[in-house]
Short mmCIF file of C-alpha atoms in Angstrom, two decimals:
data_model
loop_
_atom_site.label_atom_id
_atom_site.label_comp_id
_atom_site.label_asym_id
_atom_site.label_seq_id
_atom_site.Cartn_x
_atom_site.Cartn_y
_atom_site.Cartn_z
CA UNK A 1 282.07 204.29 82.49
CA UNK A 2 280.76 202.52 85.05
CA UNK A 3 277.11 202.95 84.11
CA UNK A 4 274.58 202.38 86.43
CA UNK A 5 276.98 201.28 89.68
CA UNK A 6 277.13 204.02 91.87
CA UNK A 7 279.07 207.10 92.03
CA UNK A 8 281.32 207.46 94.64
CA UNK A 9 280.00 210.62 97.39
CA UNK A 10 280.33 214.47 96.17
CA UNK A 11 283.72 216.06 97.43
CA UNK A 12 283.09 219.82 97.91
CA UNK A 13 284.42 222.31 95.86
CA UNK A 14 281.82 222.85 93.23
CA UNK A 15 284.19 225.64 91.43
CA UNK A 16 287.17 222.67 91.16
CA UNK A 17 284.24 220.40 89.71
CA UNK A 18 283.24 223.12 87.34
CA UNK A 19 287.13 223.73 85.94
CA UNK A 20 287.20 219.80 85.53
CA UNK A 21 284.45 219.74 83.41
CA UNK A 22 286.06 222.65 81.23
CA UNK A 23 289.11 220.81 81.21
CA UNK A 24 287.87 217.32 80.14
CA UNK A 25 286.10 219.90 77.52
CA UNK A 26 289.38 222.21 75.99
CA UNK A 27 291.61 218.20 75.79
CA UNK A 28 288.78 216.27 73.99
CA UNK A 29 287.97 219.10 71.56
CA UNK A 30 291.80 219.74 70.93
CA UNK A 31 292.65 216.37 70.90
CA UNK A 32 290.23 216.61 67.65
CA UNK A 33 292.09 219.87 66.44
CA UNK A 34 295.89 217.39 66.56
CA UNK A 35 293.84 214.76 65.05
CA UNK A 36 293.23 217.26 61.88
CA UNK A 37 297.02 217.82 62.09
CA UNK A 38 297.52 214.68 61.79
CA UNK A 39 295.91 213.89 58.48
CA UNK A 40 298.82 214.98 55.99
CA UNK A 41 300.86 212.48 58.09
CA UNK A 42 298.98 209.45 58.43
CA UNK A 43 295.67 210.04 56.39
CA UNK A 44 292.00 210.10 58.91
CA UNK A 45 292.37 205.88 58.58
CA UNK A 46 296.10 206.09 60.08
CA UNK A 47 294.44 208.95 62.83
CA UNK A 48 291.58 206.75 64.12
CA UNK A 49 294.22 204.01 64.27
CA UNK A 50 296.69 205.56 66.62
CA UNK A 51 294.00 207.31 68.70
CA UNK A 52 292.06 203.84 69.83
CA UNK A 53 295.87 201.22 69.78
CA UNK A 54 297.12 203.91 72.43
CA UNK A 55 294.42 204.18 73.93
CA UNK A 56 293.50 200.95 74.54
CA UNK A 57 297.12 200.17 75.82
CA UNK A 58 296.76 202.70 78.15
CA UNK A 59 293.06 201.53 79.41
CA UNK A 60 294.69 197.83 79.38
CA UNK A 61 297.73 198.93 81.77
CA UNK A 62 295.58 201.09 83.83
CA UNK A 63 292.35 199.23 83.93
CA UNK A 64 293.90 195.38 83.87
CA UNK A 65 290.10 194.00 83.17
CA UNK A 66 289.15 190.76 83.91
CA UNK A 67 288.02 188.59 80.53
CA UNK A 68 287.25 185.43 82.47
CA UNK A 69 283.69 184.97 83.62
CA UNK A 70 281.38 186.81 81.08
CA UNK A 71 278.51 185.34 79.15
CA UNK A 72 277.79 185.52 75.50
CA UNK A 73 275.40 188.22 76.07
CA UNK A 74 278.40 190.39 77.75
CA UNK A 75 280.53 189.65 74.75
CA UNK A 76 277.90 190.75 72.53
CA UNK A 77 277.65 193.90 74.02
CA UNK A 78 281.43 194.57 74.36
CA UNK A 79 281.28 193.63 70.53
CA UNK A 80 278.44 196.26 69.79
CA UNK A 81 280.42 198.84 71.97
CA UNK A 82 283.71 198.35 70.36
CA UNK A 83 281.73 198.70 66.71
CA UNK A 84 279.90 202.02 67.90
CA UNK A 85 283.70 203.56 69.25
CA UNK A 86 284.97 202.32 65.88
CA UNK A 87 282.45 203.99 63.73
CA UNK A 88 281.84 206.79 65.65
CA UNK A 89 285.84 207.89 65.62
CA UNK A 90 286.22 206.91 61.56
CA UNK A 91 282.94 208.81 60.53
CA UNK A 92 283.74 211.67 62.53
CA UNK A 93 287.51 212.14 61.29
CA UNK A 94 286.45 212.00 58.07
CA UNK A 95 283.76 214.82 58.54
CA UNK A 96 286.77 217.28 60.42
CA UNK A 97 288.90 216.22 57.31
CA UNK A 98 286.09 218.10 55.33
CA UNK A 99 284.56 220.69 57.47
CA UNK A 100 285.83 222.99 60.35
CA UNK A 101 286.09 221.49 63.31
CA UNK A 102 282.91 224.03 65.35
CA UNK A 103 280.12 223.24 62.38
CA UNK A 104 281.05 219.60 62.72
CA UNK A 105 280.68 219.09 66.05
CA UNK A 106 277.63 221.16 66.27
CA UNK A 107 275.85 218.71 63.75
CA UNK A 108 277.38 215.85 65.60
CA UNK A 109 275.84 216.59 69.05
CA UNK A 110 272.25 216.53 67.47
CA UNK A 111 272.77 212.88 67.81
CA UNK A 112 272.58 212.97 71.54
CA UNK A 113 270.33 215.71 71.53
CA UNK A 114 267.85 213.97 69.66
CA UNK A 115 268.15 210.63 72.64
CA UNK A 116 267.56 213.52 74.99
CA UNK A 117 264.56 214.50 73.23
CA UNK A 118 263.03 211.29 72.50
CA UNK A 119 263.93 209.95 75.94
CA UNK A 120 262.36 212.85 77.67
CA UNK A 121 258.86 212.78 76.39
CA UNK A 122 257.81 216.11 77.56
CA UNK A 123 256.52 218.85 75.51
CA UNK A 124 259.54 221.52 76.85
CA UNK A 125 262.00 218.83 75.16
CA UNK A 126 260.23 219.45 71.67
CA UNK A 127 260.92 223.49 72.18
CA UNK A 128 264.75 222.75 72.60
CA UNK A 129 264.61 220.24 69.49
CA UNK A 130 263.44 222.96 67.31
CA UNK A 131 265.33 225.29 68.52
CA UNK A 132 268.58 223.01 67.76
CA UNK A 133 267.11 222.45 64.20
CA UNK A 134 266.74 226.50 63.97
CA UNK A 135 270.82 226.63 64.90
CA UNK A 136 270.97 223.68 61.89
CA UNK A 137 268.83 225.76 59.28
CA UNK A 138 271.13 228.74 60.55
CA UNK A 139 274.47 227.27 60.18
CA UNK A 140 273.43 226.12 56.45
CA UNK A 141 272.64 229.65 55.57
CA UNK A 142 276.26 230.33 55.26
CA UNK A 143 275.97 227.94 52.57
CA UNK A 144 276.17 224.26 52.80
CA UNK A 145 278.24 224.19 50.42
CA UNK A 146 280.96 225.93 52.36
CA UNK A 147 280.99 223.56 54.97
CA UNK A 148 280.78 220.15 52.14
CA UNK A 149 277.87 218.91 52.01
CA UNK A 150 279.55 215.16 52.48
CA UNK A 151 281.38 216.30 55.59
CA UNK A 152 278.05 217.87 56.90
CA UNK A 153 276.67 214.40 56.30
CA UNK A 154 279.70 212.47 57.93
CA UNK A 155 279.09 214.78 60.65
CA UNK A 156 275.31 213.79 61.28
CA UNK A 157 276.24 210.33 60.76
CA UNK A 158 278.96 210.73 63.52
CA UNK A 159 276.04 212.22 65.46
CA UNK A 160 273.53 209.16 65.24
CA UNK A 161 276.75 206.52 65.88
CA UNK A 162 277.51 209.12 69.04
CA UNK A 163 273.98 208.61 70.33
CA UNK A 164 274.30 204.59 69.29
CA UNK A 165 277.57 204.93 71.62
CA UNK A 166 275.71 206.25 74.34
CA UNK A 167 273.44 203.55 74.77
CA UNK A 168 275.65 200.74 74.20
CA UNK A 169 277.59 202.59 77.16
CA UNK A 170 275.03 201.88 79.40
CA UNK A 171 274.59 197.91 78.94
CA UNK A 172 278.80 198.26 79.34
CA UNK A 173 278.05 199.61 82.35
CA UNK A 174 275.44 197.42 83.50
CA UNK A 175 277.61 194.33 83.11
CA UNK A 176 281.24 195.40 83.64
CA UNK A 177 283.03 196.67 86.97
CA UNK A 178 284.38 200.21 86.65
CA UNK A 179 285.97 200.69 83.21
CA UNK A 180 286.80 197.15 82.33
CA UNK A 181 284.10 197.27 79.94
CA UNK A 182 285.62 200.70 78.31
CA UNK A 183 289.14 198.99 78.27
CA UNK A 184 287.65 195.67 76.24
CA UNK A 185 285.58 197.30 73.99
CA UNK A 186 288.38 199.83 73.08
CA UNK A 187 290.79 197.19 72.51
CA UNK A 188 288.10 195.93 70.04
CA UNK A 189 287.34 199.11 68.01
CA UNK A 190 291.39 199.33 68.04
CA UNK A 191 291.56 195.65 66.77
CA UNK A 192 288.87 196.36 64.15
CA UNK A 193 290.61 199.81 62.73
CA UNK A 194 294.22 199.05 62.74
CA UNK A 195 294.06 197.41 58.92
CA UNK A 196 292.73 200.37 57.35
CA UNK A 197 295.30 202.65 59.44
CA UNK A 198 298.13 199.98 58.22
CA UNK A 199 296.93 199.96 54.65
CA UNK A 200 296.11 203.97 54.66
CA UNK A 201 299.81 204.86 56.88
CA UNK A 202 301.88 201.88 56.45
CA UNK A 203 305.45 202.27 58.00
CA UNK A 204 304.42 205.85 58.13
CA UNK A 205 302.72 205.00 61.58
CA UNK A 206 305.94 204.08 63.52
CA UNK A 207 308.00 207.18 62.68
CA UNK A 208 309.00 208.65 65.91
CA UNK A 209 307.15 212.00 65.54
CA UNK A 210 304.00 210.26 64.02
CA UNK A 211 303.86 208.70 67.50
CA UNK A 212 304.56 211.37 69.44
CA UNK A 213 301.32 213.19 67.74
CA UNK A 214 299.36 209.63 68.25
CA UNK A 215 300.20 209.17 71.67
CA UNK A 216 299.22 213.16 72.83
CA UNK A 217 296.02 212.26 70.60
CA UNK A 218 294.95 209.49 72.11
CA UNK A 219 296.16 211.31 75.92
CA UNK A 220 294.44 214.66 75.12
CA UNK A 221 290.65 212.93 73.29
CA UNK A 222 290.67 209.40 75.89
CA UNK A 223 292.61 209.12 78.88
CA UNK A 224 292.85 212.96 80.30
CA UNK A 225 288.87 213.92 79.32
CA UNK A 226 287.66 210.42 80.91
CA UNK A 227 289.31 211.07 84.32
CA UNK A 228 288.63 214.78 84.63
CA UNK A 229 284.99 213.94 84.38
CA UNK A 230 285.20 211.28 86.77
CA UNK A 231 286.64 213.17 89.16
CA UNK A 232 283.98 216.35 88.32
CA UNK A 233 281.24 213.78 88.76
CA UNK A 234 282.27 213.47 92.45
CA UNK A 235 281.77 217.45 92.73
CA UNK A 236 279.57 218.79 90.84
CA UNK A 237 275.31 217.53 90.54
CA UNK A 238 274.62 215.41 87.63
CA UNK A 239 272.49 218.11 86.32
CA UNK A 240 275.06 220.40 86.53
CA UNK A 241 277.62 218.29 85.12
CA UNK A 242 275.75 217.63 82.02
CA UNK A 243 274.22 220.72 80.86
CA UNK A 244 278.63 221.89 81.31
CA UNK A 245 278.88 219.15 78.80
CA UNK A 246 276.85 221.20 75.97
CA UNK A 247 279.63 223.82 75.71
CA UNK A 248 281.41 220.90 73.05
CA UNK A 249 280.43 222.68 70.37
CA UNK A 250 281.83 226.21 71.41
CA UNK A 251 284.62 224.80 72.91
CA UNK A 252 285.30 223.12 69.46
CA UNK A 253 284.67 226.42 67.49
CA UNK A 254 287.67 228.20 69.92
CA UNK A 255 289.35 224.89 69.61
CA UNK A 256 289.26 225.03 65.50
CA UNK A 257 290.01 228.47 65.56
CA UNK A 258 293.10 228.71 67.50
CA UNK A 259 295.29 225.39 66.73
CA UNK A 260 293.63 225.19 62.42
CA UNK A 261 293.40 228.63 62.06
CA UNK A 262 289.28 227.76 61.19
CA UNK A 263 287.35 231.40 61.20
CA UNK A 264 283.98 231.11 61.35
CA UNK A 265 281.14 233.68 60.01
CA UNK A 266 279.09 235.30 62.79
CA UNK A 267 275.62 233.57 61.35
CA UNK A 268 277.44 230.43 62.14
CA UNK A 269 279.30 231.35 65.51
CA UNK A 270 274.88 232.22 66.45
CA UNK A 271 274.32 228.84 64.94
CA UNK A 272 276.68 226.85 67.64
CA UNK A 273 275.35 229.46 70.08
CA UNK A 274 271.60 228.13 69.83
CA UNK A 275 272.54 224.31 69.15
CA UNK A 276 274.78 224.24 73.07
CA UNK A 277 271.43 226.16 74.27
CA UNK A 278 269.22 223.63 72.82
CA UNK A 279 271.83 220.58 74.30
CA UNK A 280 271.48 222.31 77.51
CA UNK A 281 267.83 223.03 77.73
CA UNK A 282 267.30 219.13 76.11
CA UNK A 283 269.25 217.96 79.41
CA UNK A 284 267.30 219.76 81.67
CA UNK A 285 263.98 219.07 80.00
CA UNK A 286 265.28 215.02 80.64
CA UNK A 287 266.26 215.34 83.80
CA UNK A 288 264.32 213.07 86.10
CA UNK A 289 262.04 215.21 88.96
CA UNK A 290 264.09 215.90 92.47
CA UNK A 291 263.27 213.07 95.04
CA UNK A 292 260.88 214.79 97.82
CA UNK A 293 262.97 214.97 100.92
CA UNK A 294 262.91 212.30 103.41
CA UNK A 295 260.80 213.26 106.72
CA UNK A 296 263.21 214.20 109.39
CA UNK A 297 263.47 212.26 111.47
CA UNK A 298 263.21 209.46 109.50
CA UNK A 299 260.53 206.27 110.47
CA UNK A 300 262.99 203.52 111.92
CA UNK A 301 262.87 200.60 108.99
CA UNK A 302 260.35 197.53 109.72
CA UNK A 303 262.21 194.15 110.13
CA UNK A 304 261.91 192.20 107.26
CA UNK A 305 260.56 195.04 105.19
CA UNK A 306 262.90 195.66 102.12
CA UNK A 307 263.25 199.47 101.54
CA UNK A 308 262.33 200.30 98.00
CA UNK A 309 264.91 201.86 95.59
CA UNK A 310 264.63 205.50 94.43
CA UNK A 311 264.90 204.85 90.74
CA UNK A 312 265.80 208.59 89.88
CA UNK A 313 268.75 208.57 91.89
CA UNK A 314 269.82 205.16 89.86
CA UNK A 315 268.72 207.04 86.66
CA UNK A 316 270.71 210.04 87.26
CA UNK A 317 273.49 207.96 88.26
CA UNK A 318 273.51 206.30 85.06
CA UNK A 319 273.04 209.27 83.07
CA UNK A 320 276.29 211.12 84.59
CA UNK A 321 278.98 209.10 83.32
CA UNK A 322 281.01 210.45 80.72
CA UNK A 323 279.84 210.22 77.16
CA UNK A 324 283.05 210.36 75.84
CA UNK A 325 283.72 210.02 72.09
#
């Protein structure tokens, strides 16, 4: 996550960019399905520990983040980001242990959606918020008792943590170069969850089969989607990328069905569709208006007078960073 650092120039091949986004989304949601397969062997805390610890080790090796030269506020941002990472993953995995993956992600995505609506300050954003609430109400028509009220509440709480994660990631991106801040925060999150994972799973974490599944989980849910999304951002406009990321609940429902055999009622499928549409609409409503095209030919620069940075472009670059769970 690079926050407000400028993105590289977009490479040609929009179709390839779409494939990269879909690949990243499939990777993270099928990674969540793989986590559910780990629960009987390691418990929820053990699965969280495996994902965060192995993911942190991979990020430390790849990024080799610098640890000197940062102030107290920089490290406070790392701690806050690490707390958001640990809480988001732990609570979400507790949710998918109790309710199907598709409805869990549908409820969880309401956190970032609310953040987008409140940040947009446009009347159209409230329409999308109402559509999302309609989807949640429809999801409850099938009976939140079928979903387990505790699981639904945990998914909503994970959504609040996801919103906190997005806010923290922007602060980290402004203070650390490249993915250094993410690597450091992921390491802190891994250390934070390690005692709980050891208490829950103990020596089972060292079982070769469990380690293999844990490595697959870390790669599918963290390393691979992050890499694919960064590559996609070089090929796609920011708005297109953000809207496609709204497909998460639908992809999660497919992953839950294929991997975990979690069939959904027609009303639940419609509810997920409403939340996906609301999420995509809220992203578009929150997007800054396009900057006017510069006059052609451009007037020569006046010596001694600095040009103004385009705040919309800076905002778009920051918003385009992957918000990876």
